[in-house]
Amino acid sequence: MSTPELGASPPSPIGRAPGLVGRLTAPRDGMSPERTATLGDGRHPATQDTPTEQVTAPDGGPGAVTRRGAMALGGLAAVCAMTAADSGDEPAFAAADVAPLPAALLPPAPHVVLTALDVPPGADAVRSLAELARLAREPGGGARAAIALGSSWFDKAGLAASRPLGLTPMPSFVGEVLDAALVHGDLLLQVSAVTAELARQVSGSLLRAVPGAGVRWEKRGFRAGSRLSEGRALARNLFGFVEGHGNPSFRSSPDAAEVACVAAGSGEPRWAVGGSYQVIRIVRFATRLWDLEPVPVQERVMGRRRDGTWLDGTRPTGRPVFDADPEGRITPLDAHTRRANPGTPGVAAPRMLRRGYSYHDGPEDQGMLFMAFQGDLELGFAGVQRRLAGQSLDRYMLTVGGGYYFLPDLSHGTPVEFTV
């Protein structure tokens, strides 16, 4: 019986973090080989003690970076989490500020490059992923990289039986016009960094080093005014509104992990427990039309003031009592925030961790790269999106792309293995 290693790698200067190890073992029935993928070695940067060292960013920018360790989430996700320590106005997100989440779910860096990839079928699908996972462990000072899987990767790799139950191609919802060139992908590479140039450099280097993987679509995003407030990552979008107040706090409780991650006993494959369904939405904004509206009109469309305060005066992280406004005189019934979470009997609050990046590819192509992490798509993004049909905000935006992906996790400290 042979056990070939895929993605074997030299020792890491950051810390030991193996790539994907794929094994073909002798079949029990003599008919076909058993394919096994083993993810990780039981070590995780969020739980292990890791020495701190100072390194210099490759682009010559702010170079004081705290290395908190590295890990490879097998072939399914590779994350190298590094924290900006002295990067001007951008905050340093300390380990104490976050609940125990996968590294890709930590408070976001100011810049990101999202790249959806298509890979060859068969063993090449595993090899491409293994090589990308190996390389993504060390993207460079001030950057982190994560890899998530699309539904199609499991088919190409011959691992369809191990696919997470809710992982499907992203459907088109009411009012959307999805561009075939901007949706789906076998893999999603997400590189976030303290500068746009560093994110671009790291992403490009990773892609050039993985032969056979083709770029399906790519988008670059930024977070204007990115900061951390009360354990919540905030930023101002291109419509001029601060967003992020509605997320669970990273600092005060494990609530973020509870909504963002797959729970034990959910019926999902055992290896998927602790991982997250990741939704990406490319949302184009009609900024010229939006800017013609008076600010009070914009605020009634959103259901919040520009700074996040609710229209009835409730503080941004509080919860307005919509029952006291049944006719929508204060907060319109078709306002974005009220449709998303109406607070009516039988409608549960959305269970997801949201993250938004702005993008600007020209005067007619600018908007938001919306991300959502959840343990259940129906209780998170999908349920909310159906409620938003007919909201007043639809006049000013159009979803044109994105996809559904799955990001596994090793924060529990044990290797993940699935077998077909």
Short mmCIF file of C-alpha atoms in Angstrom, two decimals:
data_model
loop_
_atom_site.label_atom_id
_atom_site.label_comp_id
_atom_site.label_asym_id
_atom_site.label_seq_id
_atom_site.Cartn_x
_atom_site.Cartn_y
_atom_site.Cartn_z
CA MET A 1 0.00 0.00 0.00
CA SER A 2 1.46 3.39 -1.00
CA THR A 3 0.79 6.70 0.66
CA PRO A 4 1.77 9.57 -1.63
CA GLU A 5 2.03 13.00 -0.05
CA LEU A 6 0.46 15.93 -1.84
CA GLY A 7 1.71 19.40 -1.11
CA ALA A 8 4.64 18.37 1.06
CA SER A 9 6.48 21.48 2.14
CA PRO A 10 9.75 22.60 3.75
CA PRO A 11 9.81 23.78 7.36
CA SER A 12 8.01 27.07 7.88
CA PRO A 13 9.86 30.01 9.44
CA ILE A 14 6.60 30.95 11.15
CA GLY A 15 5.87 27.60 12.71
CA ARG A 16 5.09 24.03 11.71
CA ALA A 17 1.94 23.94 9.60
CA PRO A 18 1.64 21.07 7.11
CA GLY A 19 -0.15 21.19 3.82
CA LEU A 20 -2.80 18.75 2.66
CA VAL A 21 -1.81 15.11 2.88
CA GLY A 22 -3.79 12.96 0.47
CA ARG A 23 -3.74 9.19 0.84
CA LEU A 24 -4.92 6.45 -1.48
CA THR A 25 -5.46 3.34 0.63
CA ALA A 26 -6.27 -0.21 -0.34
CA PRO A 27 -10.01 -0.76 -0.85
CA ARG A 28 -11.87 -3.09 1.46
CA ASP A 29 -13.92 -4.54 -1.37
CA GLY A 30 -11.14 -4.69 -3.94
CA MET A 31 -13.12 -2.45 -6.27
CA SER A 32 -11.96 1.11 -5.84
CA PRO A 33 -9.48 2.98 -3.68
CA GLU A 34 -10.59 4.79 -0.58
CA ARG A 35 -9.78 8.48 -0.78
CA THR A 36 -8.89 10.18 2.46
CA ALA A 37 -7.92 13.77 3.07
CA THR A 38 -6.36 14.76 6.36
CA LEU A 39 -6.49 18.41 7.39
CA GLY A 40 -3.97 19.90 9.78
CA ASP A 41 -1.99 18.57 12.71
CA GLY A 42 -4.07 19.72 15.65
CA ARG A 43 -2.29 23.05 16.07
CA HIS A 44 -4.07 26.39 15.72
CA PRO A 45 -2.75 29.93 16.07
CA ALA A 46 -5.67 31.00 18.22
CA THR A 47 -4.98 28.33 20.85
CA GLN A 48 -1.23 27.69 20.82
CA ASP A 49 1.50 29.77 22.42
CA THR A 50 3.45 31.41 19.63
CA PRO A 51 6.51 33.64 19.98
CA THR A 52 6.18 37.20 18.77
CA GLU A 53 8.62 38.67 16.28
CA GLN A 54 8.80 41.86 14.25
CA VAL A 55 8.99 41.63 10.46
CA THR A 56 8.96 44.16 7.65
CA ALA A 57 6.17 44.39 5.08
CA PRO A 58 7.43 43.49 1.56
CA ASP A 59 6.12 46.75 0.11
CA GLY A 60 8.25 48.79 2.47
CA GLY A 61 5.16 50.13 4.24
CA PRO A 62 4.45 49.96 7.96
CA GLY A 63 6.53 47.01 9.01
CA ALA A 64 5.80 46.28 12.64
CA VAL A 65 3.73 43.13 12.46
CA THR A 66 2.92 40.70 15.23
CA ARG A 67 3.11 37.11 14.05
CA ARG A 68 0.59 34.99 15.88
CA GLY A 69 1.50 31.75 14.17
CA ALA A 70 0.41 30.03 11.01
CA MET A 71 -1.71 27.06 10.13
CA ALA A 72 -2.85 25.12 7.13
CA LEU A 73 -6.47 24.05 7.21
CA GLY A 74 -5.48 20.99 5.22
CA GLY A 75 -6.31 21.31 1.56
CA LEU A 76 -9.61 22.92 2.40
CA ALA A 77 -8.48 26.17 3.93
CA ALA A 78 -5.12 27.74 4.58
CA VAL A 79 -4.88 30.70 6.87
CA CYS A 80 -1.90 32.70 8.04
CA ALA A 81 -3.15 35.25 10.56
CA MET A 82 -0.97 38.23 11.26
CA THR A 83 -1.93 41.36 13.15
CA ALA A 84 -0.94 44.90 12.23
CA ALA A 85 0.81 46.40 15.23
CA ASP A 86 1.94 49.86 14.18
CA SER A 87 0.11 50.65 10.96
CA GLY A 88 -0.87 54.27 11.36
CA ASP A 89 -4.58 54.78 11.84
CA GLU A 90 -5.48 51.11 11.47
CA PRO A 91 -6.04 49.32 14.79
CA ALA A 92 -4.12 46.30 15.99
CA PHE A 93 -6.61 43.51 16.68
CA ALA A 94 -5.23 41.70 19.71
CA ALA A 95 -6.07 38.09 20.50
CA ALA A 96 -7.94 39.26 23.59
CA ASP A 97 -10.36 41.21 21.41
CA VAL A 98 -11.90 38.21 19.71
CA ALA A 99 -13.80 35.07 20.57
CA PRO A 100 -12.22 31.75 19.47
CA LEU A 101 -13.04 31.88 15.76
CA PRO A 102 -11.33 30.60 12.62
CA ALA A 103 -8.62 33.03 11.60
CA ALA A 104 -10.55 34.10 8.50
CA LEU A 105 -13.38 35.25 10.80
CA LEU A 106 -11.23 37.61 12.81
CA PRO A 107 -11.96 41.34 12.49
CA PRO A 108 -11.23 42.26 8.88
CA ALA A 109 -8.10 43.93 7.56
CA PRO A 110 -8.55 47.21 5.64
CA HIS A 111 -8.02 45.66 2.18
CA VAL A 112 -8.95 42.40 0.46
CA VAL A 113 -8.57 40.58 -2.84
CA LEU A 114 -11.19 37.90 -3.58
CA THR A 115 -10.38 35.44 -6.36
CA ALA A 116 -12.64 32.60 -7.46
CA LEU A 117 -10.73 29.78 -9.14
CA ASP A 118 -11.57 26.84 -11.34
CA VAL A 119 -9.31 23.79 -11.11
CA PRO A 120 -8.84 20.64 -13.24
CA PRO A 121 -10.90 17.57 -12.32
CA GLY A 122 -9.72 14.40 -10.61
CA ALA A 123 -6.47 14.18 -8.71
CA ASP A 124 -5.40 17.54 -10.16
CA ALA A 125 -8.21 19.21 -8.18
CA VAL A 126 -6.64 17.95 -4.96
CA ARG A 127 -3.09 18.77 -6.10
CA SER A 128 -4.00 22.34 -7.05
CA LEU A 129 -5.68 22.87 -3.72
CA ALA A 130 -2.82 21.27 -1.80
CA GLU A 131 -0.24 23.52 -3.45
CA LEU A 132 -2.33 26.62 -2.86
CA ALA A 133 -2.81 25.62 0.77
CA ARG A 134 0.92 25.11 1.23
CA LEU A 135 1.83 28.48 -0.25
CA ALA A 136 -0.97 30.41 1.45
CA ARG A 137 0.51 29.74 4.87
CA GLU A 138 3.13 32.45 4.46
CA PRO A 139 1.68 35.34 2.43
CA GLY A 140 3.91 37.97 4.01
CA GLY A 141 3.99 40.46 6.85
CA GLY A 142 0.69 42.18 7.46
CA ALA A 143 -1.39 39.80 5.36
CA ARG A 144 -3.51 36.70 5.83
CA ALA A 145 -4.90 34.26 3.29
CA ALA A 146 -7.83 31.86 3.45
CA ILE A 147 -9.15 29.25 1.05
CA ALA A 148 -12.79 28.12 0.94
CA LEU A 149 -14.41 25.45 -1.22
CA GLY A 150 -17.23 25.74 -3.69
CA SER A 151 -19.72 22.95 -4.28
CA SER A 152 -18.10 22.04 -7.60
CA TRP A 153 -14.72 21.29 -6.00
CA PHE A 154 -16.14 18.25 -4.23
CA ASP A 155 -17.41 16.87 -7.54
CA LYS A 156 -14.11 17.45 -9.31
CA ALA A 157 -12.14 15.88 -6.45
CA GLY A 158 -14.41 12.82 -6.27
CA LEU A 159 -15.52 13.75 -2.76
CA ALA A 160 -19.18 14.61 -3.39
CA ALA A 161 -20.34 12.42 -0.51
CA SER A 162 -18.38 14.60 1.92
CA ARG A 163 -19.83 17.89 0.72
CA PRO A 164 -21.52 20.02 3.43
CA LEU A 165 -25.28 19.51 3.26
CA GLY A 166 -26.19 23.11 2.48
CA LEU A 167 -23.40 23.79 0.00
CA THR A 168 -24.89 24.40 -3.44
CA PRO A 169 -24.26 26.86 -6.25
CA MET A 170 -25.59 30.26 -5.17
CA PRO A 171 -29.12 30.80 -6.56
CA SER A 172 -30.45 34.00 -8.06
CA PHE A 173 -32.85 35.84 -5.76
CA VAL A 174 -35.71 38.14 -6.76
CA GLY A 175 -34.55 41.25 -8.62
CA GLU A 176 -30.99 40.09 -9.24
CA VAL A 177 -29.15 39.95 -12.55
CA LEU A 178 -26.24 37.57 -12.02
CA ASP A 179 -23.38 37.76 -14.51
CA ALA A 180 -22.16 34.26 -15.39
CA ALA A 181 -18.59 35.59 -15.40
CA LEU A 182 -18.90 36.80 -11.78
CA VAL A 183 -20.43 33.81 -9.97
CA HIS A 184 -19.37 30.52 -8.38
CA GLY A 185 -15.92 28.91 -8.59
CA ASP A 186 -14.33 25.69 -7.33
CA LEU A 187 -12.20 27.58 -4.80
CA LEU A 188 -12.26 31.00 -3.23
CA LEU A 189 -8.93 32.60 -2.33
CA GLN A 190 -9.27 35.52 0.06
CA VAL A 191 -6.18 37.62 0.78
CA SER A 192 -6.58 40.49 3.24
CA ALA A 193 -3.84 42.92 4.22
CA VAL A 194 -2.99 46.26 5.80
CA THR A 195 -2.45 47.85 2.37
CA ALA A 196 -4.07 47.37 -1.03
CA GLU A 197 -0.70 46.84 -2.70
CA LEU A 198 0.30 44.11 -0.26
CA ALA A 199 -3.01 42.28 -0.77
CA ARG A 200 -2.55 42.49 -4.55
CA GLN A 201 1.06 41.29 -4.42
CA VAL A 202 0.33 38.34 -2.16
CA SER A 203 -2.71 37.25 -4.16
CA GLY A 204 -0.79 37.46 -7.44
CA SER A 205 2.14 35.49 -6.07
CA LEU A 206 -0.11 32.71 -4.83
CA LEU A 207 -1.96 32.42 -8.12
CA ARG A 208 1.19 32.37 -10.27
CA ALA A 209 2.59 29.51 -8.22
CA VAL A 210 -0.38 27.17 -8.75
CA PRO A 211 -0.39 25.74 -12.29
CA GLY A 212 -3.68 24.51 -13.68
CA ALA A 213 -5.88 26.83 -11.62
CA GLY A 214 -7.72 29.41 -13.70
CA VAL A 215 -9.18 32.69 -12.46
CA ARG A 216 -12.95 32.72 -12.81
CA TRP A 217 -13.44 36.20 -11.31
CA GLU A 218 -11.57 38.61 -9.07
CA LYS A 219 -12.53 41.67 -7.04
CA ARG A 220 -10.52 44.01 -4.82
CA GLY A 221 -12.11 45.75 -1.86
CA PHE A 222 -11.37 48.25 0.88
CA ARG A 223 -12.90 49.33 4.18
CA ALA A 224 -13.08 53.12 4.56
CA GLY A 225 -12.72 54.23 8.17
CA SER A 226 -12.13 50.63 9.30
CA ARG A 227 -12.09 50.41 13.09
CA LEU A 228 -13.10 48.26 16.04
CA SER A 229 -15.82 49.53 18.39
CA GLU A 230 -17.21 47.54 21.32
CA GLY A 231 -15.80 44.39 19.75
CA ARG A 232 -17.47 45.08 16.41
CA ALA A 233 -15.64 45.78 13.15
CA LEU A 234 -17.07 48.96 11.60
CA ALA A 235 -16.53 50.71 8.25
CA ARG A 236 -18.28 53.32 6.09
CA ASN A 237 -19.71 52.10 2.78
CA LEU A 238 -19.97 54.01 -0.51
CA PHE A 239 -23.50 55.13 0.40
CA GLY A 240 -21.97 57.00 3.35
CA PHE A 241 -23.33 54.75 6.11
CA VAL A 242 -21.37 53.13 8.93
CA GLU A 243 -22.07 49.41 9.01
CA GLY A 244 -21.20 46.53 11.32
CA HIS A 245 -23.13 47.58 14.45
CA GLY A 246 -25.57 44.69 14.01
CA ASN A 247 -22.91 41.99 14.23
CA PRO A 248 -22.38 40.03 17.45
CA SER A 249 -19.43 41.33 19.45
CA PHE A 250 -16.13 39.49 19.12
CA ARG A 251 -15.02 40.71 22.55
CA SER A 252 -17.79 40.06 25.04
CA SER A 253 -19.01 36.52 24.36
CA PRO A 254 -18.86 33.49 22.08
CA ASP A 255 -21.98 34.71 20.26
CA ALA A 256 -20.01 35.33 17.06
CA ALA A 257 -18.83 31.73 16.93
CA GLU A 258 -22.32 30.42 17.67
CA VAL A 259 -23.89 32.18 14.69
CA ALA A 260 -20.95 31.87 12.29
CA CYS A 261 -20.00 28.21 12.71
CA VAL A 262 -21.58 24.81 12.08
CA ALA A 263 -22.68 23.22 15.35
CA ALA A 264 -22.26 19.62 16.46
CA GLY A 265 -25.43 17.60 16.03
CA SER A 266 -26.54 19.63 13.02
CA GLY A 267 -26.42 16.61 10.69
CA GLU A 268 -23.44 18.01 8.78
CA PRO A 269 -20.40 15.82 8.02
CA ARG A 270 -18.24 15.50 11.11
CA TRP A 271 -15.30 17.28 9.48
CA ALA A 272 -17.48 20.35 8.78
CA VAL A 273 -18.34 21.01 12.44
CA GLY A 274 -16.82 24.32 13.47
CA GLY A 275 -16.52 25.49 9.87
CA SER A 276 -18.60 28.19 8.20
CA TYR A 277 -20.72 28.66 5.13
CA GLN A 278 -19.27 31.73 3.45
CA VAL A 279 -21.48 33.84 1.18
CA ILE A 280 -19.97 36.36 -1.22
CA ARG A 281 -22.15 38.95 -2.95
CA ILE A 282 -20.95 41.46 -5.54
CA VAL A 283 -23.46 44.30 -5.17
CA ARG A 284 -23.32 47.22 -7.60
CA PHE A 285 -24.43 50.60 -6.21
CA ALA A 286 -26.24 53.32 -8.16
CA THR A 287 -24.25 55.98 -6.35
CA ARG A 288 -25.21 58.83 -8.69
CA LEU A 289 -28.90 58.20 -8.08
CA TRP A 290 -28.32 57.71 -4.35
CA ASP A 291 -26.40 60.97 -4.02
CA LEU A 292 -29.37 62.88 -5.44
CA GLU A 293 -31.48 61.89 -2.44
CA PRO A 294 -31.52 64.09 0.69
CA VAL A 295 -29.87 62.47 3.70
CA PRO A 296 -33.21 62.08 5.58
CA VAL A 297 -34.57 60.09 2.62
CA GLN A 298 -31.45 57.91 2.55
CA GLU A 299 -31.80 57.24 6.26
CA ARG A 300 -35.42 56.15 5.89
CA VAL A 301 -34.39 53.79 3.09
CA MET A 302 -31.74 52.24 5.31
CA GLY A 303 -33.66 52.39 8.59
CA ARG A 304 -30.69 53.92 10.43
CA ARG A 305 -28.89 57.24 10.67
CA ARG A 306 -25.61 57.51 8.84
CA ASP A 307 -23.68 56.86 12.07
CA GLY A 308 -25.69 53.70 12.78
CA THR A 309 -28.12 55.17 15.31
CA TRP A 310 -31.65 53.83 14.85
CA LEU A 311 -34.32 56.23 13.58
CA ASP A 312 -36.14 56.15 16.94
CA GLY A 313 -32.94 57.23 18.72
CA THR A 314 -31.88 53.79 19.95
CA ARG A 315 -28.10 53.47 20.15
CA PRO A 316 -26.41 51.64 17.24
CA THR A 317 -25.82 48.36 19.11
CA GLY A 318 -29.29 48.40 20.70
CA ARG A 319 -32.55 47.07 19.29
CA PRO A 320 -35.47 49.37 18.35
CA VAL A 321 -39.00 48.37 19.34
CA PHE A 322 -40.71 48.10 15.98
CA ASP A 323 -43.94 47.02 17.73
CA ALA A 324 -44.25 50.61 18.92
CA ASP A 325 -44.19 51.74 15.29
CA PRO A 326 -46.62 49.32 13.58
CA GLU A 327 -47.41 51.63 10.65
CA GLY A 328 -43.78 52.50 9.93
CA ARG A 329 -44.06 56.21 10.66
CA ILE A 330 -40.60 56.27 12.24
CA THR A 331 -38.92 53.32 10.51
CA PRO A 332 -40.66 52.52 7.19
CA LEU A 333 -41.90 48.96 6.79
CA ASP A 334 -39.79 48.56 3.65
CA ALA A 335 -36.60 49.97 5.17
CA HIS A 336 -33.59 47.71 4.70
CA THR A 337 -32.89 47.05 8.36
CA ARG A 338 -36.54 46.47 9.24
CA ARG A 339 -37.03 43.98 6.42
CA ALA A 340 -33.85 42.13 7.34
CA ASN A 341 -34.78 41.75 11.02
CA PRO A 342 -38.39 42.82 11.62
CA GLY A 343 -38.57 41.42 15.15
CA THR A 344 -42.06 40.04 14.55
CA PRO A 345 -43.31 36.79 16.15
CA GLY A 346 -42.12 33.74 14.26
CA VAL A 347 -39.25 35.58 12.54
CA ALA A 348 -35.95 34.84 14.24
CA ALA A 349 -33.08 37.30 14.20
CA PRO A 350 -30.54 36.53 11.45
CA ARG A 351 -27.81 34.14 12.56
CA MET A 352 -24.78 35.30 10.62
CA LEU A 353 -21.62 37.34 10.93
CA ARG A 354 -21.53 40.02 8.21
CA ARG A 355 -18.58 41.78 6.69
CA GLY A 356 -18.54 44.41 3.95
CA TYR A 357 -15.83 45.76 1.68
CA SER A 358 -16.35 48.59 -0.79
CA TYR A 359 -15.08 48.25 -4.34
CA HIS A 360 -14.59 50.86 -7.10
CA ASP A 361 -13.83 49.63 -10.61
CA GLY A 362 -15.13 52.73 -12.37
CA PRO A 363 -17.97 55.27 -12.19
CA GLU A 364 -20.52 52.69 -13.35
CA ASP A 365 -19.08 49.73 -11.46
CA GLN A 366 -18.73 50.40 -7.76
CA GLY A 367 -20.43 49.05 -4.69
CA MET A 368 -19.97 46.41 -2.02
CA LEU A 369 -18.34 43.02 -1.65
CA PHE A 370 -20.71 41.61 0.95
CA MET A 371 -19.64 38.56 2.97
CA ALA A 372 -21.63 36.52 5.45
CA PHE A 373 -20.42 33.64 7.63
CA GLN A 374 -22.98 31.29 9.17
CA GLY A 375 -23.50 27.77 10.40
CA ASP A 376 -26.81 27.43 8.52
CA LEU A 377 -27.59 29.27 5.28
CA GLU A 378 -31.34 29.26 5.85
CA LEU A 379 -31.06 30.72 9.34
CA GLY A 380 -28.53 33.23 8.05
CA PHE A 381 -28.16 34.82 4.66
CA ALA A 382 -30.75 32.97 2.57
CA GLY A 383 -33.65 33.63 4.95
CA VAL A 384 -32.78 37.32 5.19
CA GLN A 385 -32.36 37.72 1.45
CA ARG A 386 -35.86 36.43 0.75
CA ARG A 387 -37.31 38.90 3.27
CA LEU A 388 -35.52 41.77 1.54
CA ALA A 389 -37.45 41.32 -1.71
CA GLY A 390 -39.26 44.57 -2.43
CA GLN A 391 -37.27 46.71 0.01
CA SER A 392 -36.91 50.39 -0.91
CA LEU A 393 -33.13 49.97 -1.18
CA ASP A 394 -33.54 47.80 -4.30
CA ARG A 395 -33.89 50.94 -6.41
CA TYR A 396 -30.28 51.87 -5.65
CA MET A 397 -28.42 48.56 -5.94
CA LEU A 398 -28.15 45.39 -8.01
CA THR A 399 -26.48 42.09 -7.14
CA VAL A 400 -24.44 40.88 -10.11
CA GLY A 401 -22.21 38.10 -8.75
CA GLY A 402 -20.76 36.09 -5.90
CA GLY A 403 -21.12 32.54 -4.66
CA TYR A 404 -21.58 30.05 -1.82
CA TYR A 405 -18.45 28.47 -0.31
CA PHE A 406 -17.42 26.50 2.76
CA LEU A 407 -14.54 27.44 5.05
CA PRO A 408 -13.46 24.64 7.42
CA ASP A 409 -11.95 25.29 10.82
CA LEU A 410 -9.36 23.76 13.11
CA SER A 411 -9.87 25.95 16.18
CA HIS A 412 -10.98 22.85 18.12
CA GLY A 413 -7.34 21.74 18.01
CA THR A 414 -7.71 18.34 16.35
CA PRO A 415 -7.06 17.30 12.77
CA VAL A 416 -10.04 17.01 10.43
CA GLU A 417 -10.36 13.95 8.22
CA PHE A 418 -13.03 12.90 5.78
CA THR A 419 -13.16 9.68 3.83
CA VAL A 420 -15.06 8.58 0.73
#
